Coordinates of C-alpha atoms and ligand atoms in Angstrom, one line a residue:
M1 CA -201.7 36.3 127.0
P2 CA -201.7 36.6 123.3
W3 CA -205.0 35.6 122.3
C4 CA -204.0 33.3 119.6
E5 CA -202.0 31.2 122.2
K6 CA -205.0 31.3 124.4
Y7 CA -207.5 30.0 122.0
R8 CA -205.1 27.8 120.1
P9 CA -206.7 24.8 119.7
T10 CA -206.4 21.6 121.4
S11 CA -208.6 19.3 119.7
F12 CA -209.6 18.5 116.0
S13 CA -212.9 19.7 116.3
E14 CA -211.6 23.1 117.2
V15 CA -209.3 23.3 114.1
K16 CA -211.7 24.8 112.1
G17 CA -211.7 24.8 108.3
Q18 CA -209.4 22.1 107.7
D19 CA -211.8 18.7 107.4
F20 CA -209.8 17.5 104.7
A21 CA -206.3 17.6 106.4
I22 CA -207.8 16.3 109.7
E23 CA -209.2 13.6 108.0
N24 CA -205.7 12.4 106.6
L25 CA -204.1 13.2 109.3
K26 CA -206.4 10.7 111.4
R27 CA -206.0 8.1 108.5
F28 CA -202.0 8.6 108.3
I29 CA -201.5 8.0 112.4
Q30 CA -204.4 5.6 112.6
T31 CA -202.7 3.3 109.8
F32 CA -199.4 3.9 110.9
G33 CA -196.8 1.4 109.8
S34 CA -198.4 0.7 106.4
G35 CA -197.7 3.6 104.6
K36 CA -195.2 6.3 104.6
N37 CA -193.4 6.9 107.5
A38 CA -194.1 11.2 107.7
I39 CA -196.9 13.4 107.1
I40 CA -195.8 17.2 105.5
L41 CA -198.7 19.7 106.4
H42 CA -197.9 22.5 104.2
G43 CA -199.8 26.2 103.7
P44 CA -199.7 29.5 104.2
P45 CA -199.1 30.8 107.6
G46 CA -201.6 31.0 110.3
T47 CA -204.1 28.2 108.8
G48 CA -203.4 25.8 111.8
K49 CA -200.4 23.6 110.8
T50 CA -198.9 23.5 114.2
S51 CA -202.2 23.6 115.9
L52 CA -203.5 20.9 114.0
A53 CA -199.8 18.4 115.2
Y54 CA -200.7 19.4 118.9
A55 CA -204.6 18.3 118.3
A56 CA -203.1 15.2 116.5
A57 CA -201.2 14.2 119.7
K58 CA -204.3 14.9 122.5
E59 CA -206.7 12.8 120.3
T60 CA -204.5 9.8 120.1
D61 CA -203.1 10.6 123.3
S62 CA -199.5 10.9 122.5
E63 CA -196.9 13.1 123.4
I64 CA -195.0 15.2 121.3
F65 CA -191.3 15.4 120.4
E66 CA -190.4 18.0 118.2
L67 CA -187.1 18.5 117.3
N68 CA -186.1 22.0 115.7
A69 CA -183.3 22.8 113.5
S70 CA -180.9 22.8 115.7
D71 CA -181.5 19.7 117.3
L72 CA -181.1 17.9 113.7
R73 CA -178.4 20.0 112.8
N74 CA -176.6 18.1 116.2
R75 CA -176.0 15.0 115.0
Q76 CA -174.2 13.8 118.2
K77 CA -178.0 14.6 119.9
L78 CA -179.5 13.2 117.1
E79 CA -177.9 9.7 118.2
E80 CA -178.2 10.2 121.6
V81 CA -181.4 12.0 122.1
L82 CA -183.7 10.8 119.7
K83 CA -182.8 6.9 118.5
P84 CA -183.3 5.6 121.8
A85 CA -186.7 7.5 122.1
I86 CA -188.0 6.5 118.7
E87 CA -186.5 3.1 118.7
Q88 CA -187.7 2.1 122.1
K89 CA -191.5 2.5 120.8
S90 CA -192.2 3.8 124.4
I91 CA -190.7 4.4 127.8
T92 CA -193.9 5.8 129.2
K93 CA -196.4 3.7 127.9
K94 CA -197.2 6.7 125.9
R95 CA -197.5 6.7 122.5
K96 CA -195.4 9.3 120.6
I97 CA -195.2 11.9 117.9
I98 CA -191.8 13.6 116.5
L99 CA -193.0 16.8 115.2
I100 CA -190.8 19.0 113.2
D101 CA -192.3 22.3 112.9
E102 CA -191.5 24.6 110.2
V103 CA -188.9 22.4 108.0
D104 CA -188.3 25.6 105.9
G105 CA -186.3 27.1 108.7
L106 CA -183.8 24.2 107.7
S107 CA -180.1 26.0 106.9
T108 CA -179.6 25.1 103.6
T109 CA -176.1 24.0 103.5
E110 CA -175.0 20.4 103.1
R111 CA -174.6 20.1 106.9
G112 CA -177.9 21.8 107.4
G113 CA -180.5 19.0 109.5
L114 CA -181.7 17.9 106.2
P115 CA -179.6 14.9 105.3
E116 CA -180.5 13.6 109.4
L117 CA -184.1 14.1 108.6
L118 CA -184.3 12.0 105.8
Y119 CA -182.3 9.6 107.7
L120 CA -185.0 9.9 110.9
I121 CA -188.1 9.2 108.8
T122 CA -186.5 5.7 107.1
K123 CA -185.8 4.7 110.9
T124 CA -188.9 6.2 112.9
K125 CA -191.1 3.7 114.7
C126 CA -193.7 6.3 115.9
P127 CA -195.5 8.6 113.5
M128 CA -193.7 11.8 112.0
I129 CA -195.5 15.2 111.4
I130 CA -193.6 17.9 109.4
T131 CA -195.3 21.1 109.0
A132 CA -193.9 23.7 106.1
N133 CA -194.8 26.9 105.0
N134 CA -193.2 25.9 101.4
V135 CA -193.1 22.5 100.5
W136 CA -191.8 23.0 96.8
D137 CA -188.5 24.3 97.7
R138 CA -186.0 22.3 95.2
R139 CA -184.0 21.1 98.3
F140 CA -187.0 19.1 99.4
S141 CA -187.7 17.2 96.8
L142 CA -186.5 13.7 98.6
L143 CA -188.2 15.0 101.4
R144 CA -191.3 14.7 99.6
Q145 CA -191.1 11.4 97.9
K146 CA -190.8 10.2 101.4
S147 CA -193.4 11.9 103.2
E148 CA -197.2 12.5 102.7
L149 CA -197.9 15.3 101.7
I150 CA -201.6 17.4 102.8
K151 CA -201.7 20.7 101.9
L152 CA -203.8 23.7 104.4
K153 CA -206.3 25.7 102.9
E154 CA -206.6 29.7 103.5
V155 CA -209.2 29.4 105.8
E156 CA -212.5 31.1 104.5
Y157 CA -213.3 34.4 105.8
K158 CA -216.7 33.7 107.4
I159 CA -215.3 30.7 109.2
I160 CA -212.7 33.3 110.6
K161 CA -215.4 35.4 111.6
D162 CA -217.4 32.5 113.8
I163 CA -213.7 32.1 115.3
L164 CA -213.5 35.5 116.4
I165 CA -217.0 35.7 117.4
S166 CA -216.1 32.6 119.7
I167 CA -213.4 34.3 121.1
L168 CA -215.1 37.6 122.1
R169 CA -217.7 35.2 123.7
K170 CA -215.4 33.9 126.1
E171 CA -213.8 37.3 126.5
G172 CA -217.3 38.9 127.2
L173 CA -216.4 41.7 124.7
F174 CA -218.3 42.9 122.1
V175 CA -217.1 44.5 118.8
D176 CA -219.1 45.6 115.8
N177 CA -220.2 43.3 113.4
E178 CA -219.0 45.1 110.0
I179 CA -215.6 45.5 111.9
L180 CA -215.2 41.8 112.4
T181 CA -216.3 40.9 108.9
S182 CA -213.5 43.7 107.6
I183 CA -211.0 41.8 110.1
S184 CA -211.5 38.8 108.7
I185 CA -211.7 39.4 105.2
K186 CA -208.6 41.1 105.3
A187 CA -206.7 38.4 107.3
K188 CA -206.9 37.0 103.4
G189 CA -207.2 33.2 105.5
D190 CA -204.7 33.9 108.4
I191 CA -206.3 33.4 111.1
R192 CA -203.8 34.3 113.7
A193 CA -203.2 37.5 112.0
A194 CA -207.3 38.0 112.1
I195 CA -206.9 36.9 116.1
N196 CA -203.6 39.4 116.5
D197 CA -205.8 42.0 114.7
L198 CA -209.0 41.7 116.7
Q199 CA -206.8 41.7 120.2
T200 CA -205.0 44.7 119.3
L201 CA -208.4 46.5 118.6
A202 CA -210.5 45.1 121.9
H203 CA -207.8 47.2 123.4
T204 CA -208.2 50.3 121.8
K205 CA -212.1 50.7 122.5
E206 CA -214.8 53.1 120.6
I207 CA -213.4 52.2 117.5
T208 CA -215.6 50.9 115.0
I209 CA -215.5 51.3 111.4
E210 CA -217.9 53.6 111.0
S211 CA -216.0 56.1 112.9
I212 CA -213.0 55.4 111.3
D213 CA -214.3 56.0 108.0
E214 CA -216.0 59.0 109.1
R215 CA -213.1 60.6 110.5
N216 CA -211.4 59.9 107.2
K217 CA -213.6 61.4 105.2
E218 CA -213.9 64.7 107.1
V219 CA -209.9 65.0 107.1
D220 CA -210.3 64.5 103.1
I221 CA -213.2 67.1 103.5
F222 CA -211.1 69.5 105.1
N223 CA -208.0 69.7 102.9
V224 CA -209.8 69.4 99.9
L225 CA -211.9 72.8 101.1
K226 CA -208.6 74.0 102.0
M227 CA -207.4 73.8 98.7
V228 CA -210.3 75.1 97.0
F229 CA -210.9 77.9 99.2
K230 CA -207.0 79.0 99.8
G231 CA -204.8 78.1 96.8
K232 CA -204.5 78.9 93.2
P233 CA -207.3 77.6 90.9
T234 CA -205.8 75.3 88.7
K235 CA -206.4 72.8 86.1
D236 CA -205.9 70.1 89.0
I237 CA -208.7 71.7 91.1
L238 CA -211.2 70.2 89.1
E239 CA -210.1 66.7 90.0
V240 CA -209.8 67.8 93.4
Y241 CA -213.6 66.4 94.7
D242 CA -212.7 63.1 93.4
S243 CA -210.5 62.2 96.3
V244 CA -213.5 62.5 98.8
N245 CA -215.4 59.8 99.3
L246 CA -218.5 62.5 99.2
S247 CA -221.0 62.7 96.8
L248 CA -221.2 66.0 94.8
D249 CA -224.7 67.1 97.1
E250 CA -222.9 66.9 99.9
I251 CA -219.3 68.7 98.8
F252 CA -222.0 71.5 97.9
L253 CA -223.8 71.5 101.7
W254 CA -220.1 71.9 102.4
I255 CA -219.3 74.9 99.9
E256 CA -222.3 76.5 101.1
E257 CA -221.2 76.2 104.7
N258 CA -218.1 77.4 104.5
I259 CA -218.0 80.4 102.1
P260 CA -218.9 83.1 104.3
A261 CA -215.9 81.7 106.3
E262 CA -213.3 82.5 103.7
Y263 CA -214.5 84.9 101.4
Q264 CA -215.0 88.4 102.1
G265 CA -217.1 91.4 99.8
K266 CA -216.7 90.6 96.2
E267 CA -215.0 87.5 96.7
L268 CA -218.2 86.4 98.7
A269 CA -220.4 87.3 96.1
R270 CA -218.9 86.1 93.2
A271 CA -218.4 82.7 95.3
Y272 CA -222.4 82.9 95.8
E273 CA -223.1 83.9 92.3
Y274 CA -221.2 80.4 91.3
L275 CA -222.7 78.2 93.6
S276 CA -225.8 79.6 92.7
K277 CA -225.6 78.2 89.4
A278 CA -224.1 75.1 90.6
D279 CA -227.6 74.8 92.2
V280 CA -229.3 75.5 88.9
F281 CA -227.6 72.6 87.8
K282 CA -228.3 70.2 90.3
G283 CA -232.1 71.0 89.9
R284 CA -231.6 70.0 86.1
I285 CA -229.9 66.9 86.9
Y286 CA -232.3 66.3 89.6
K287 CA -235.7 67.1 87.4
Q288 CA -234.5 66.0 84.3
Q289 CA -232.1 63.6 84.9
Y290 CA -229.3 64.7 83.0
W291 CA -226.6 63.4 84.6
R292 CA -223.9 65.0 82.1
F293 CA -224.6 68.4 83.9
L294 CA -222.4 66.8 86.7
I295 CA -219.5 68.1 85.0
Y296 CA -220.7 71.6 84.9
E297 CA -221.9 71.4 89.0
N298 CA -218.3 70.3 89.3
I299 CA -216.5 72.5 87.7
L300 CA -218.7 75.7 89.1
L301 CA -218.0 73.9 92.7
S302 CA -214.8 73.4 92.4
Y303 CA -213.1 75.9 89.8
G304 CA -215.8 78.5 90.2
I305 CA -215.7 78.8 93.7
S306 CA -211.9 78.5 94.2
S307 CA -211.4 81.2 91.4
S308 CA -213.6 83.8 93.4
K309 CA -210.8 85.1 95.2
T310 CA -208.9 88.2 94.3
Q311 CA -205.6 86.4 96.1
I312 CA -204.5 83.1 97.6
K313 CA -204.9 82.7 100.8
D314 CA -202.9 81.3 104.3
G315 CA -203.9 80.4 107.8
F316 CA -205.9 78.5 109.3
T317 CA -209.9 79.0 108.6
A318 CA -211.8 76.3 111.0
Y319 CA -213.9 74.8 108.7
K320 CA -217.6 74.0 109.8
R321 CA -219.4 70.7 109.0
P322 CA -223.0 71.5 107.5
S323 CA -224.5 69.2 110.4
R324 CA -227.9 71.3 109.9
I325 CA -228.5 71.3 105.8
L326 CA -226.9 68.2 106.0
K327 CA -229.8 66.6 108.2
I328 CA -232.5 68.1 106.6
W329 CA -230.9 66.5 103.3
L330 CA -230.1 63.0 104.8
N331 CA -234.2 63.4 106.0
N332 CA -235.3 64.2 102.9
Q333 CA -233.6 60.9 101.2
R334 CA -234.8 59.4 103.9
I335 CA -238.7 60.2 103.0
A336 CA -237.8 59.8 99.5
K337 CA -236.6 56.3 99.8
K338 CA -239.7 56.1 101.8
K339 CA -242.2 57.3 99.4
S340 CA -240.9 55.1 96.3
I341 CA -240.8 51.8 98.7
A342 CA -244.5 53.0 99.0
E343 CA -245.1 53.7 96.0
K344 CA -243.8 50.3 94.8
Y345 CA -246.0 48.5 97.1
A346 CA -249.2 50.3 97.1
K347 CA -249.1 49.6 93.0
H348 CA -248.5 45.8 93.8
V349 CA -251.1 45.3 96.2
H350 CA -253.6 47.8 94.6
I351 CA -254.2 50.4 97.4
G352 CA -253.6 54.1 97.3
G353 CA -250.1 55.8 97.5
K354 CA -251.3 57.5 100.8
R355 CA -252.8 54.7 102.5
A356 CA -249.3 53.1 101.8
L357 CA -247.6 55.7 103.5
Q358 CA -249.5 55.7 106.3
E359 CA -249.4 52.3 107.1
F360 CA -245.8 52.3 106.3
A361 CA -244.2 51.2 109.9
I362 CA -246.6 47.8 108.9
I363 CA -245.7 47.9 105.4
K364 CA -242.1 48.4 106.0
Q365 CA -242.1 45.2 108.3
I366 CA -243.4 43.1 106.1
I367 CA -241.4 43.9 103.1
K368 CA -238.3 43.7 105.4
S369 CA -238.8 40.2 106.8
N370 CA -239.8 38.7 103.0
P371 CA -237.2 38.8 100.5
L372 CA -239.2 37.4 98.2
I373 CA -241.7 40.1 98.4
Q374 CA -238.3 42.7 97.9
K375 CA -237.8 40.5 94.4
Q376 CA -241.3 41.2 93.6
L377 CA -241.4 45.3 94.0
K378 CA -238.2 45.3 92.4
L379 CA -236.1 47.4 95.2
D380 CA -232.6 49.1 94.1
D381 CA -230.1 48.6 96.4
D382 CA -230.3 52.1 97.9
E383 CA -234.4 51.5 98.8
T384 CA -233.1 47.8 100.5
A385 CA -230.5 49.5 102.7
Y386 CA -233.3 51.8 103.7
L387 CA -235.0 48.7 104.9
D388 CA -232.2 47.3 107.2
R389 CA -231.8 50.5 108.7
Ligands
ATP401 N1 -207.7 26.1 111.4 C1 -207.8 26.6 112.5 N2 -208.5 27.1 113.3 C2 -208.9 27.8 114.8 N3 -207.9 28.6 114.6 C3 -206.9 28.4 114.4 C4 -206.9 27.7 113.0 N4 -205.5 27.9 112.2 C5 -205.1 28.8 113.1 N5 -205.4 29.1 114.2 C6 -205.0 30.3 115.1 O1 -203.9 31.0 115.0 C7 -202.9 30.2 115.5 C8 -202.0 29.9 114.7 O2 -202.3 28.8 114.4 P1 -201.2 27.7 113.9 O3 -199.7 28.1 114.9 O4 -201.3 26.3 114.0 O5 -200.6 28.3 112.4 P2 -199.3 27.8 111.5 O6 -200.4 27.1 110.4 O7 -198.5 26.8 112.4 O8 -198.2 28.9 110.9 P3 -197.2 29.1 110.3 O9 -197.4 28.6 109.2 O10 -196.9 30.6 110.9 O11 -196.2 28.3 111.7 C9 -203.3 29.3 116.6 O12 -203.2 29.5 118.0 C10 -205.1 29.6 116.4 O13 -205.2 30.6 117.6
MG402 MG1 -196.6 26.5 112.8

């Protein structure tokens, strides 16, 4: 069973993010007879229009009497079935609500059911709820005049996320927080879409945003390595790394790791020559903050490495990920952040930098748990991210 049906709201309180519509719908039903006979709930798909109609019925202990476009178009049926149902206020003692769901679906021809619908609105003895995605169509101008209009909003992603979380809880499943956020944002207010995405994902286990992201990154870098190592060095090769979501430092490691897999003899020597020059620029960039030199590092790593070969290559090469060096590099990055945070803290509380590093485990907790301290220390984004790890 689709989760969006399984978890369709049955009461007003379960319809999230639509307080304004709920208030108005309540009032419309309570004061029925003193104002307009129909209310149009309109807005984008998956925001709760149909659900609200059913919730309203439940909350007021009414029966839903749903008419579709073809019921309306069938004038005879309308006379036979509908009129008595409306005019004898109640047969079963239960109150009734007439629902015309998705009025946009009404045919555009003259006999499309719209005149009957308008007639119905003037005659009805029970509240009518009409739902629509787009109510501003010209052919609905009379309908708009005869009805109250209530707009349902696209639901905020945080509310969508809460709905997803509550469904997961009931299903006894767990999905990574970041994934929930990304599904909720991607849905652009459409709760049904979000729930469907979640259900699809929940059936394909082990997928996390990070793993998808990592996988994409690797596909990219493998392709790029292929272009650099095997292809002709052209001007385009200068921009080849722009398409990879990796820093030049990381790309450097990939190149370094894989040069021997592709080049031999003189090619190999030339490639290492270019790599070592790139490394010199890298050093200057770090030491002297000459960011401009990134350009030269990039030229050497792309065109330089690519032009090291004596001829175009084909065939398949299994490129390796630079795991060992990458780990060292990542670890150094981490230590660097730890150091810089410790230094900032030490300065602030007047202790030595060494002591701050020694007691970093506790200091980290203190800073982490207090956003105010983070602000005072003026931590940058990388440093804050380090704390959250
Ligand atoms: N506001 C909401 N609160 C909680 N769940 C919702 C809400 N809106 C939609 N949903 C979920 O999405 C499903 C579809 O909602 P619903 O049928 O009410 O949308 P709709 O606005 O009528 O969309 P459409 O315009 O496509 O007919 C519901 O079964 C429910 O699971
Ligand atoms: Mg609907």
